[in-house]
mmCIF file of N, CA and C in Angstrom:
data_model
loop_
_atom_site.group_PDB
_atom_site.id
_atom_site.type_symbol
_atom_site.label_atom_id
_atom_site.label_comp_id
_atom_site.label_asym_id
_atom_site.label_seq_id
_atom_site.Cartn_x
_atom_site.Cartn_y
_atom_site.Cartn_z
ATOM 1 N N UNK A 1 -28.188 15.980 17.258
ATOM 2 C CA UNK A 1 -28.895 16.995 18.054
ATOM 3 C C UNK A 1 -29.532 15.866 18.950
ATOM 4 N N UNK A 2 -29.973 16.124 19.916
ATOM 5 C CA UNK A 2 -30.363 14.898 21.046
ATOM 6 C C UNK A 2 -31.539 15.447 20.181
ATOM 7 N N UNK A 3 -32.496 14.064 20.747
ATOM 8 C CA UNK A 3 -34.087 14.390 20.393
ATOM 9 C C UNK A 3 -35.034 14.150 22.274
ATOM 10 N N UNK A 4 -36.229 14.007 21.593
ATOM 11 C CA UNK A 4 -36.816 14.796 22.622
ATOM 12 C C UNK A 4 -37.134 12.561 23.722
ATOM 13 N N UNK A 5 -37.364 12.143 22.743
ATOM 14 C CA UNK A 5 -37.046 11.181 23.232
ATOM 15 C C UNK A 5 -35.660 10.500 24.398
ATOM 16 N N UNK A 6 -34.360 10.892 23.433
ATOM 17 C CA UNK A 6 -33.477 10.639 23.776
ATOM 18 C C UNK A 6 -33.117 11.174 25.492
ATOM 19 N N UNK A 7 -33.429 12.933 25.202
ATOM 20 C CA UNK A 7 -33.320 13.611 26.490
ATOM 21 C C UNK A 7 -34.669 12.543 28.146
ATOM 22 N N UNK A 8 -35.851 12.696 27.659
ATOM 23 C CA UNK A 8 -36.075 11.468 28.718
ATOM 24 C C UNK A 8 -35.921 10.150 29.475
ATOM 25 N N UNK A 9 -35.492 9.589 27.745
ATOM 26 C CA UNK A 9 -34.506 8.812 28.380
ATOM 27 C C UNK A 9 -33.319 8.869 29.516
ATOM 28 N N UNK A 10 -32.760 9.765 28.993
ATOM 29 C CA UNK A 10 -31.953 10.130 29.668
ATOM 30 C C UNK A 10 -31.984 10.907 31.293
ATOM 31 N N UNK A 11 -33.286 11.485 31.885
ATOM 32 C CA UNK A 11 -33.812 11.216 32.744
ATOM 33 C C UNK A 11 -34.050 10.700 32.717
ATOM 34 N N UNK A 12 -34.524 9.663 32.885
ATOM 35 C CA UNK A 12 -35.592 7.985 33.547
ATOM 36 C C UNK A 12 -33.786 7.520 34.528
ATOM 37 N N UNK A 13 -32.296 7.554 33.162
ATOM 38 C CA UNK A 13 -31.078 7.106 33.555
ATOM 39 C C UNK A 13 -30.645 8.074 34.756
ATOM 40 N N UNK A 14 -31.059 9.025 35.035
ATOM 41 C CA UNK A 14 -30.368 9.883 35.733
ATOM 42 C C UNK A 14 -31.287 9.143 37.304
ATOM 43 N N UNK A 15 -32.499 9.112 36.711
ATOM 44 C CA UNK A 15 -33.070 8.658 38.250
ATOM 45 C C UNK A 15 -32.984 7.408 38.553
ATOM 46 N N UNK A 16 -32.593 6.528 37.665
ATOM 47 C CA UNK A 16 -32.091 5.618 38.764
ATOM 48 C C UNK A 16 -31.169 5.679 38.946
ATOM 49 N N UNK A 17 -29.834 5.973 38.404
ATOM 50 C CA UNK A 17 -28.493 6.655 39.301
ATOM 51 C C UNK A 17 -29.007 6.948 40.504
ATOM 52 N N UNK A 18 -30.257 8.148 41.100
ATOM 53 C CA UNK A 18 -30.331 8.981 41.961
ATOM 54 C C UNK A 18 -30.715 7.531 43.051
ATOM 55 N N UNK A 19 -31.172 6.794 42.401
ATOM 56 C CA UNK A 19 -32.315 5.279 42.817
ATOM 57 C C UNK A 19 -30.968 4.984 43.477
ATOM 58 N N UNK A 20 -30.106 4.632 43.500
ATOM 59 C CA UNK A 20 -28.915 3.403 43.776
ATOM 60 C C UNK A 20 -27.576 4.781 44.380
ATOM 61 N N UNK A 21 -28.040 6.029 44.263
ATOM 62 C CA UNK A 21 -27.466 6.456 45.670
ATOM 63 C C UNK A 21 -26.946 6.573 46.389
ATOM 64 N N UNK A 22 -25.535 6.764 47.029
ATOM 65 C CA UNK A 22 -25.121 6.341 48.840
ATOM 66 C C UNK A 22 -24.211 7.694 49.090
ATOM 67 N N UNK A 23 -24.384 6.808 50.879
ATOM 68 C CA UNK A 23 -23.302 8.319 51.432
ATOM 69 C C UNK A 23 -24.861 9.808 51.266
ATOM 70 N N UNK A 24 -23.516 10.161 50.740
ATOM 71 C CA UNK A 24 -23.908 12.480 51.643
ATOM 72 C C UNK A 24 -24.989 11.726 50.423
ATOM 73 N N UNK A 25 -24.443 11.747 48.654
ATOM 74 C CA UNK A 25 -25.725 11.968 47.028
ATOM 75 C C UNK A 25 -26.300 11.018 48.061
ATOM 76 N N UNK A 26 -27.150 10.235 49.080
ATOM 77 C CA UNK A 26 -27.871 9.311 49.324
ATOM 78 C C UNK A 26 -28.921 10.843 49.701
ATOM 79 N N UNK A 27 -28.939 11.614 50.903
ATOM 80 C CA UNK A 27 -29.535 12.824 51.515
ATOM 81 C C UNK A 27 -30.510 13.619 50.319
ATOM 82 N N UNK A 28 -29.088 14.212 49.431
ATOM 83 C CA UNK A 28 -29.057 15.278 48.660
ATOM 84 C C UNK A 28 -30.603 14.190 48.040
ATOM 85 N N UNK A 29 -30.101 13.452 47.411
ATOM 86 C CA UNK A 29 -31.378 12.018 45.702
ATOM 87 C C UNK A 29 -33.287 12.089 47.363
ATOM 88 N N UNK A 30 -32.311 12.423 48.307
ATOM 89 C CA UNK A 30 -34.384 12.056 49.452
ATOM 90 C C UNK A 30 -34.888 13.299 49.071
ATOM 91 N N UNK A 31 -34.124 14.232 48.806
ATOM 92 C CA UNK A 31 -35.542 15.532 49.102
ATOM 93 C C UNK A 31 -36.465 15.131 48.012
ATOM 94 N N UNK A 32 -37.534 16.345 47.776
ATOM 95 C CA UNK A 32 -38.516 16.362 48.284
ATOM 96 C C UNK A 32 -39.408 17.652 47.673
ATOM 97 N N UNK A 33 -38.792 17.361 46.125
ATOM 98 C CA UNK A 33 -39.088 19.145 45.078
ATOM 99 C C UNK A 33 -39.487 18.900 44.026
ATOM 100 N N UNK A 34 -40.226 19.906 43.372
ATOM 101 C CA UNK A 34 -40.605 20.349 41.782
ATOM 102 C C UNK A 34 -39.672 20.379 41.257
ATOM 103 N N UNK A 35 -39.741 19.718 39.647
ATOM 104 C CA UNK A 35 -37.968 19.763 39.805
ATOM 105 C C UNK A 35 -39.336 20.329 37.527
ATOM 106 N N UNK A 36 -38.417 20.999 37.413
ATOM 107 C CA UNK A 36 -38.308 21.163 35.795
ATOM 108 C C UNK A 36 -36.762 21.140 35.328
ATOM 109 N N UNK A 37 -36.487 20.954 33.925
ATOM 110 C CA UNK A 37 -34.881 20.773 32.976
ATOM 111 C C UNK A 37 -35.645 20.724 31.247
ATOM 112 N N UNK A 38 -35.318 22.236 31.125
ATOM 113 C CA UNK A 38 -35.377 22.758 29.893
ATOM 114 C C UNK A 38 -34.264 22.618 29.321
ATOM 115 N N UNK A 39 -35.056 21.772 27.711
ATOM 116 C CA UNK A 39 -33.919 21.773 27.398
ATOM 117 C C UNK A 39 -34.433 22.407 25.618
ATOM 118 N N UNK A 40 -32.994 23.470 25.694
ATOM 119 C CA UNK A 40 -33.168 25.209 24.994
ATOM 120 C C UNK A 40 -34.012 24.591 23.668
ATOM 121 N N UNK A 41 -32.449 24.148 23.327
ATOM 122 C CA UNK A 41 -31.707 24.074 21.545
ATOM 123 C C UNK A 41 -33.776 22.651 20.944
ATOM 124 N N UNK A 42 -34.073 22.058 21.612
ATOM 125 C CA UNK A 42 -35.563 21.583 22.083
ATOM 126 C C UNK A 42 -37.201 22.580 22.278
ATOM 127 N N UNK A 43 -36.613 23.108 23.018
ATOM 128 C CA UNK A 43 -37.598 24.108 23.688
ATOM 129 C C UNK A 43 -38.937 23.904 24.159
ATOM 130 N N UNK A 44 -38.755 22.344 24.711
ATOM 131 C CA UNK A 44 -39.023 21.584 25.254
ATOM 132 C C UNK A 44 -38.984 21.621 26.425
ATOM 133 N N UNK A 45 -40.556 20.932 27.613
ATOM 134 C CA UNK A 45 -39.654 21.685 29.118
ATOM 135 C C UNK A 45 -40.236 20.285 29.225
ATOM 136 N N UNK A 46 -39.229 19.403 30.371
ATOM 137 C CA UNK A 46 -39.876 18.124 31.382
ATOM 138 C C UNK A 46 -39.990 18.912 32.875
ATOM 139 N N UNK A 47 -41.697 18.439 33.027
ATOM 140 C CA UNK A 47 -41.623 19.305 34.284
ATOM 141 C C UNK A 47 -42.510 18.135 35.018
ATOM 142 N N UNK A 48 -42.026 17.865 36.742
ATOM 143 C CA UNK A 48 -42.243 16.600 37.282
ATOM 144 C C UNK A 48 -42.119 16.733 38.815
ATOM 145 N N UNK A 49 -41.107 15.896 39.388
ATOM 146 C CA UNK A 49 -41.478 16.087 41.189
ATOM 147 C C UNK A 49 -40.112 14.758 41.223
ATOM 148 N N UNK A 50 -38.393 15.605 42.112
ATOM 149 C CA UNK A 50 -37.808 15.206 42.533
ATOM 150 C C UNK A 50 -38.341 14.159 44.295
ATOM 151 N N UNK A 51 -38.421 13.181 43.929
ATOM 152 C CA UNK A 51 -38.994 12.654 45.677
ATOM 153 C C UNK A 51 -38.893 10.877 45.073
ATOM 154 N N UNK A 52 -38.717 9.981 47.451
ATOM 155 C CA UNK A 52 -38.445 9.124 47.218
ATOM 156 C C UNK A 52 -36.881 8.576 46.187
ATOM 157 N N UNK A 53 -35.994 9.533 45.996
ATOM 158 C CA UNK A 53 -34.587 9.182 45.141
ATOM 159 C C UNK A 53 -34.759 9.208 44.009
ATOM 160 N N UNK A 54 -36.266 9.542 43.647
ATOM 161 C CA UNK A 54 -36.307 9.624 41.923
ATOM 162 C C UNK A 54 -36.865 10.613 41.251
ATOM 163 N N UNK A 55 -36.497 11.201 39.845
ATOM 164 C CA UNK A 55 -37.111 11.584 39.339
ATOM 165 C C UNK A 55 -38.409 11.464 38.505
ATOM 166 N N UNK A 56 -39.861 12.175 38.621
ATOM 167 C CA UNK A 56 -41.167 11.071 37.785
ATOM 168 C C UNK A 56 -40.878 13.108 37.193
ATOM 169 N N UNK A 57 -40.808 12.551 35.979
ATOM 170 C CA UNK A 57 -41.857 13.620 35.249
ATOM 171 C C UNK A 57 -43.501 13.323 35.247
ATOM 172 N N UNK A 58 -44.079 14.586 35.031
ATOM 173 C CA UNK A 58 -45.137 13.874 34.975
ATOM 174 C C UNK A 58 -45.777 14.637 33.568
ATOM 175 N N UNK A 59 -44.609 15.739 32.805
ATOM 176 C CA UNK A 59 -45.115 16.705 31.856
ATOM 177 C C UNK A 59 -44.499 16.699 31.046
ATOM 178 N N UNK A 60 -44.233 17.023 29.630
ATOM 179 C CA UNK A 60 -43.884 17.002 28.666
ATOM 180 C C UNK A 60 -43.658 17.939 28.212
ATOM 181 N N UNK A 61 -43.601 19.816 27.922
ATOM 182 C CA UNK A 61 -43.936 20.784 27.659
ATOM 183 C C UNK A 61 -43.388 21.261 26.462
ATOM 184 N N UNK A 62 -44.356 21.948 25.514
ATOM 185 C CA UNK A 62 -43.711 22.705 24.264
ATOM 186 C C UNK A 62 -42.989 24.143 24.983
ATOM 187 N N UNK A 63 -41.379 25.027 24.966
ATOM 188 C CA UNK A 63 -41.545 25.408 25.360
ATOM 189 C C UNK A 63 -40.878 25.608 27.084
ATOM 190 N N UNK A 64 -40.110 26.909 27.488
ATOM 191 C CA UNK A 64 -39.602 26.844 28.809
ATOM 192 C C UNK A 64 -40.925 26.706 29.584
ATOM 193 N N UNK A 65 -40.070 26.417 31.153
ATOM 194 C CA UNK A 65 -41.549 25.861 32.291
ATOM 195 C C UNK A 65 -42.110 26.832 32.212
ATOM 196 N N UNK A 66 -43.559 26.717 32.965
ATOM 197 C CA UNK A 66 -45.258 27.645 32.616
ATOM 198 C C UNK A 66 -45.099 27.504 34.141
ATOM 199 N N UNK A 67 -44.338 27.142 35.309
ATOM 200 C CA UNK A 67 -44.667 27.663 36.545
ATOM 201 C C UNK A 67 -42.957 27.179 36.629
ATOM 202 N N UNK A 68 -42.982 28.261 38.495
ATOM 203 C CA UNK A 68 -41.017 27.403 38.567
ATOM 204 C C UNK A 68 -40.991 26.430 39.476
ATOM 205 N N UNK A 69 -40.291 25.737 39.065
ATOM 206 C CA UNK A 69 -40.088 25.214 39.876
ATOM 207 C C UNK A 69 -39.092 25.016 41.060
ATOM 208 N N UNK A 70 -38.915 23.808 41.905
ATOM 209 C CA UNK A 70 -38.097 24.362 43.116
ATOM 210 C C UNK A 70 -36.678 24.074 42.968
ATOM 211 N N UNK A 71 -36.243 23.225 42.083
ATOM 212 C CA UNK A 71 -34.864 22.764 41.207
ATOM 213 C C UNK A 71 -35.192 22.789 39.755
ATOM 214 N N UNK A 72 -34.901 24.167 39.242
ATOM 215 C CA UNK A 72 -34.810 24.496 37.478
ATOM 216 C C UNK A 72 -33.399 23.881 36.778
ATOM 217 N N UNK A 73 -33.419 23.217 36.117
ATOM 218 C CA UNK A 73 -32.350 22.639 35.262
ATOM 219 C C UNK A 73 -32.986 23.762 33.605
ATOM 220 N N UNK A 74 -31.277 23.287 33.270
ATOM 221 C CA UNK A 74 -32.133 24.507 31.014
ATOM 222 C C UNK A 74 -30.001 24.152 31.051
ATOM 223 N N UNK A 75 -30.632 23.603 29.912
ATOM 224 C CA UNK A 75 -29.757 23.103 29.174
ATOM 225 C C UNK A 75 -30.193 22.560 27.197
ATOM 226 N N UNK A 76 -28.897 22.318 26.724
ATOM 227 C CA UNK A 76 -29.523 21.076 25.455
ATOM 228 C C UNK A 76 -29.289 19.698 25.642
ATOM 229 N N UNK A 77 -29.884 19.523 24.687
ATOM 230 C CA UNK A 77 -30.524 18.159 25.445
ATOM 231 C C UNK A 77 -29.678 17.335 24.455
ATOM 232 N N UNK A 78 -27.475 17.790 24.086
ATOM 233 C CA UNK A 78 -27.417 16.716 23.603
ATOM 234 C C UNK A 78 -25.946 16.880 24.689
ATOM 235 N N UNK A 79 -25.778 18.224 25.599
ATOM 236 C CA UNK A 79 -25.373 18.190 26.601
ATOM 237 C C UNK A 79 -26.522 16.885 28.090
ATOM 238 N N UNK A 80 -27.820 17.264 27.930
ATOM 239 C CA UNK A 80 -28.093 16.623 28.738
ATOM 240 C C UNK A 80 -28.293 15.155 28.480
ATOM 241 N N UNK A 81 -28.150 14.597 27.946
ATOM 242 C CA UNK A 81 -26.979 13.266 26.673
ATOM 243 C C UNK A 81 -25.637 12.926 27.454
ATOM 244 N N UNK A 82 -24.981 13.443 27.821
ATOM 245 C CA UNK A 82 -23.477 14.143 27.827
ATOM 246 C C UNK A 82 -23.046 13.902 29.376
ATOM 247 N N UNK A 83 -24.143 14.910 30.143
ATOM 248 C CA UNK A 83 -23.359 14.597 31.478
ATOM 249 C C UNK A 83 -23.899 13.190 32.395
ATOM 250 N N UNK A 84 -25.808 12.977 31.580
ATOM 251 C CA UNK A 84 -25.946 11.492 31.725
ATOM 252 C C UNK A 84 -25.043 10.286 32.122
ATOM 253 N N UNK A 85 -24.530 10.237 30.863
ATOM 254 C CA UNK A 85 -23.259 8.903 30.261
ATOM 255 C C UNK A 85 -21.808 9.411 31.136
ATOM 256 N N UNK A 86 -21.777 10.404 31.558
ATOM 257 C CA UNK A 86 -20.562 11.160 32.321
ATOM 258 C C UNK A 86 -19.087 11.310 31.312
ATOM 259 N N UNK A 87 -19.854 11.965 29.700
ATOM 260 C CA UNK A 87 -18.914 12.585 28.977
ATOM 261 C C UNK A 87 -18.946 13.752 29.172
ATOM 262 N N UNK A 88 -19.380 14.754 30.061
ATOM 263 C CA UNK A 88 -19.333 15.321 30.345
ATOM 264 C C UNK A 88 -19.686 16.094 31.637
ATOM 265 N N UNK A 89 -18.502 16.839 32.387
ATOM 266 C CA UNK A 89 -18.382 17.171 34.248
ATOM 267 C C UNK A 89 -19.787 18.669 34.403
ATOM 268 N N UNK A 90 -20.663 18.215 35.604
ATOM 269 C CA UNK A 90 -21.420 19.625 35.640
ATOM 270 C C UNK A 90 -20.835 20.404 35.971
ATOM 271 N N UNK A 91 -19.693 20.198 37.393
ATOM 272 C CA UNK A 91 -19.555 21.368 37.540
ATOM 273 C C UNK A 91 -18.301 22.685 36.395
ATOM 274 N N UNK A 92 -17.961 21.562 35.842
ATOM 275 C CA UNK A 92 -17.507 22.386 34.689
ATOM 276 C C UNK A 92 -18.441 23.209 33.059
ATOM 277 N N UNK A 93 -19.095 22.667 32.867
ATOM 278 C CA UNK A 93 -20.416 22.467 32.374
ATOM 279 C C UNK A 93 -21.329 23.997 33.171
ATOM 280 N N UNK A 94 -21.592 23.552 33.932
ATOM 281 C CA UNK A 94 -21.943 24.890 35.266
ATOM 282 C C UNK A 94 -21.282 25.867 35.111
ATOM 283 N N UNK A 95 -19.928 25.846 35.335
ATOM 284 C CA UNK A 95 -18.816 26.969 34.977
ATOM 285 C C UNK A 95 -18.881 27.720 33.910
ATOM 286 N N UNK A 96 -19.508 27.424 33.007
ATOM 287 C CA UNK A 96 -18.887 27.959 31.641
ATOM 288 C C UNK A 96 -20.151 28.433 31.475
ATOM 289 N N UNK A 97 -21.541 28.021 31.705
ATOM 290 C CA UNK A 97 -22.426 28.204 31.148
ATOM 291 C C UNK A 97 -23.190 27.814 30.155
ATOM 292 N N UNK A 98 -22.724 26.260 30.532
ATOM 293 C CA UNK A 98 -24.282 25.513 29.611
ATOM 294 C C UNK A 98 -24.718 24.216 30.378
ATOM 295 N N UNK A 99 -24.985 25.159 31.290
ATOM 296 C CA UNK A 99 -26.186 24.154 32.683
ATOM 297 C C UNK A 99 -26.527 25.139 33.004
ATOM 298 N N UNK A 100 -27.705 25.195 32.822
ATOM 299 C CA UNK A 100 -28.002 26.077 33.666
ATOM 300 C C UNK A 100 -29.042 25.643 34.776
ATOM 301 N N UNK A 101 -29.033 26.040 36.782
ATOM 302 C CA UNK A 101 -29.219 25.361 37.795
ATOM 303 C C UNK A 101 -29.658 26.293 38.604
ATOM 304 N N UNK A 102 -30.907 26.304 39.229
ATOM 305 C CA UNK A 102 -31.314 26.798 39.159
ATOM 306 C C UNK A 102 -31.995 27.103 41.214
ATOM 307 N N UNK A 103 -31.770 26.785 42.139
ATOM 308 C CA UNK A 103 -32.056 26.464 42.916
ATOM 309 C C UNK A 103 -32.189 27.161 44.732
ATOM 310 N N UNK A 104 -33.281 26.928 45.987
ATOM 311 C CA UNK A 104 -32.471 27.120 47.051
ATOM 312 C C UNK A 104 -31.050 27.092 46.888
ATOM 313 N N UNK A 105 -30.996 28.036 48.695
ATOM 314 C CA UNK A 105 -29.548 27.606 48.654
ATOM 315 C C UNK A 105 -29.658 26.796 50.017
ATOM 316 N N UNK A 106 -29.783 26.299 49.681
ATOM 317 C CA UNK A 106 -29.840 25.193 51.272
ATOM 318 C C UNK A 106 -29.498 24.296 50.065
ATOM 319 N N UNK A 107 -31.101 23.749 49.195
ATOM 320 C CA UNK A 107 -31.289 22.044 48.294
ATOM 321 C C UNK A 107 -30.498 22.916 46.885
ATOM 322 N N UNK A 108 -29.585 23.254 46.749
ATOM 323 C CA UNK A 108 -28.108 24.061 45.781
ATOM 324 C C UNK A 108 -26.475 22.998 46.875
ATOM 325 N N UNK A 109 -26.772 22.958 48.336
ATOM 326 C CA UNK A 109 -25.414 22.629 49.053
ATOM 327 C C UNK A 109 -26.137 21.228 48.910
ATOM 328 N N UNK A 110 -26.961 20.254 48.774
ATOM 329 C CA UNK A 110 -27.677 19.175 48.552
ATOM 330 C C UNK A 110 -27.264 18.810 47.180
ATOM 331 N N UNK A 111 -27.387 19.571 46.328
ATOM 332 C CA UNK A 111 -27.392 18.142 45.601
ATOM 333 C C UNK A 111 -26.296 18.879 44.626
ATOM 334 N N UNK A 112 -25.023 19.548 45.058
ATOM 335 C CA UNK A 112 -23.486 19.094 44.825
ATOM 336 C C UNK A 112 -23.701 18.412 45.118
ATOM 337 N N UNK A 113 -23.441 17.417 46.024
ATOM 338 C CA UNK A 113 -23.343 15.657 47.064
ATOM 339 C C UNK A 113 -23.576 15.200 45.137
ATOM 340 N N UNK A 114 -24.872 15.555 44.954
ATOM 341 C CA UNK A 114 -25.529 15.000 44.663
ATOM 342 C C UNK A 114 -24.552 14.563 42.928
ATOM 343 N N UNK A 115 -24.232 16.088 41.837
ATOM 344 C CA UNK A 115 -23.901 16.007 40.825
ATOM 345 C C UNK A 115 -22.149 16.709 40.968
#
């Protein structure tokens, strides 16, 4: 089982990937939105903001998100680490219910280019 530190490191790595995005993915990475990522098996939520092509984690909270972020992810720590490492396909994981993504329709359309 992935630790809280490994999950935070995976989010940092994802942020680095977003910073280097090109083409259509670049426009998705450039969104300015509140974001949360709930790690279900650890019952920890990383809350912050996606802005300037990066994810800035401001808080690590025990339990589910306290506020409704504009972009909300939910998954196990192992799945987060595997997604960022390229070992788990986002579309397949989302379709199987392993990863949950909630956002407005416009944001979903942009994020699909990034994910």
